[in-house]
Coordinates of C-alpha atoms in Angstrom, one line a residue:
X1077 CA 60.7 55.6 81.6
X1078 CA 57.5 57.3 80.4
X1079 CA 58.0 56.8 76.7
X1080 CA 55.5 54.0 76.4
X1081 CA 52.8 55.5 78.6
X1082 CA 49.4 56.1 77.1
X1083 CA 47.7 59.6 77.1
X1084 CA 47.4 60.5 80.8
X1085 CA 45.2 62.9 82.8
X1086 CA 46.4 64.1 86.2
X1087 CA 43.8 65.8 88.4
X1088 CA 45.5 67.1 91.5
X1089 CA 44.3 69.5 94.2
X1090 CA 46.3 72.6 95.0
X1091 CA 46.3 71.3 98.6
X1092 CA 47.2 67.7 97.6
X1093 CA 50.1 66.1 99.3
X1094 CA 51.2 64.5 96.1
X1095 CA 50.9 67.6 93.9
X1096 CA 54.7 68.0 93.4
X1097 CA 54.9 64.3 92.4
X1098 CA 52.1 64.8 89.8
X1099 CA 53.8 67.9 88.4
X1100 CA 57.1 66.1 88.1
X1101 CA 55.6 63.1 86.4
X1102 CA 53.6 65.3 84.0
X1103 CA 56.8 67.1 83.1
X1104 CA 58.7 63.9 82.5
X1105 CA 56.0 62.7 80.2
X1106 CA 56.0 65.9 78.2
X1107 CA 59.7 65.7 77.8
X1108 CA 59.3 62.1 76.5
X1109 CA 56.8 63.3 73.9
X1110 CA 53.7 61.8 75.6
X1111 CA 50.3 63.3 75.7
X1112 CA 49.6 64.5 79.2
X1113 CA 47.1 66.8 80.8
X1114 CA 47.7 68.2 84.3
X1115 CA 44.8 69.9 86.0
X1116 CA 45.4 71.6 89.3
X1117 CA 42.1 72.1 91.1
X1118 CA 42.0 75.0 93.7
X1119 CA 41.8 74.1 97.4
X1120 CA 41.1 70.4 96.7
X1121 CA 42.6 67.7 99.0
X1122 CA 43.8 64.2 98.2
X1123 CA 41.1 62.0 96.6
X1124 CA 38.5 64.8 96.5
X1125 CA 36.6 62.8 93.8
X1126 CA 35.2 60.6 96.6
X1127 CA 33.2 63.6 97.8
X1128 CA 31.1 63.8 94.7
X1129 CA 27.8 63.5 96.5
X1130 CA 28.4 66.7 98.4
X1131 CA 31.2 68.6 96.4
X1132 CA 30.4 70.2 93.1
X1133 CA 34.1 70.3 92.1
X1134 CA 34.3 66.5 92.5
X1135 CA 31.4 66.0 90.2
X1136 CA 33.0 68.4 87.6
X1137 CA 36.3 66.6 87.9
X1138 CA 34.6 63.2 87.2
X1139 CA 32.9 64.7 84.2
X1140 CA 36.3 65.9 82.9
X1141 CA 37.6 62.3 83.3
X1142 CA 34.8 61.0 81.2
X1143 CA 35.6 63.6 78.5
X1144 CA 39.2 62.6 78.5
X1145 CA 38.4 58.9 78.2
X1146 CA 35.9 59.5 75.4
X1147 CA 38.5 61.7 73.5
X1148 CA 41.2 59.0 73.7
X1149 CA 39.0 55.9 73.0
X1150 CA 37.8 56.8 69.5
X1151 CA 39.1 54.7 66.7
X1152 CA 41.2 57.7 65.4
X1153 CA 42.7 58.4 68.8
X1154 CA 43.6 54.8 69.4
X1155 CA 45.3 54.6 65.9
X1156 CA 47.2 57.8 66.7
X1157 CA 48.5 56.4 70.0
X1158 CA 49.5 53.1 68.4
X1159 CA 51.6 55.0 65.9
X1160 CA 53.6 56.8 68.5

């Protein structure tokens, strides 16, 4: 039951073995009224973030994670989430 889940960011590669699962969970969260962001990165495999030293897309994805966390950890954002 996704109704109590916090805002969630899914980053999944287009070649990811768990892509379908990520898409289904994101859809369930949307249907439950949760804040969810699904990013599908072209040609990225499972756990591509681990290749940040050599893969520009991995570094970009990690920066996007930081942006997401900053957006949802402001006082205003936390109050909004608590009200849901």
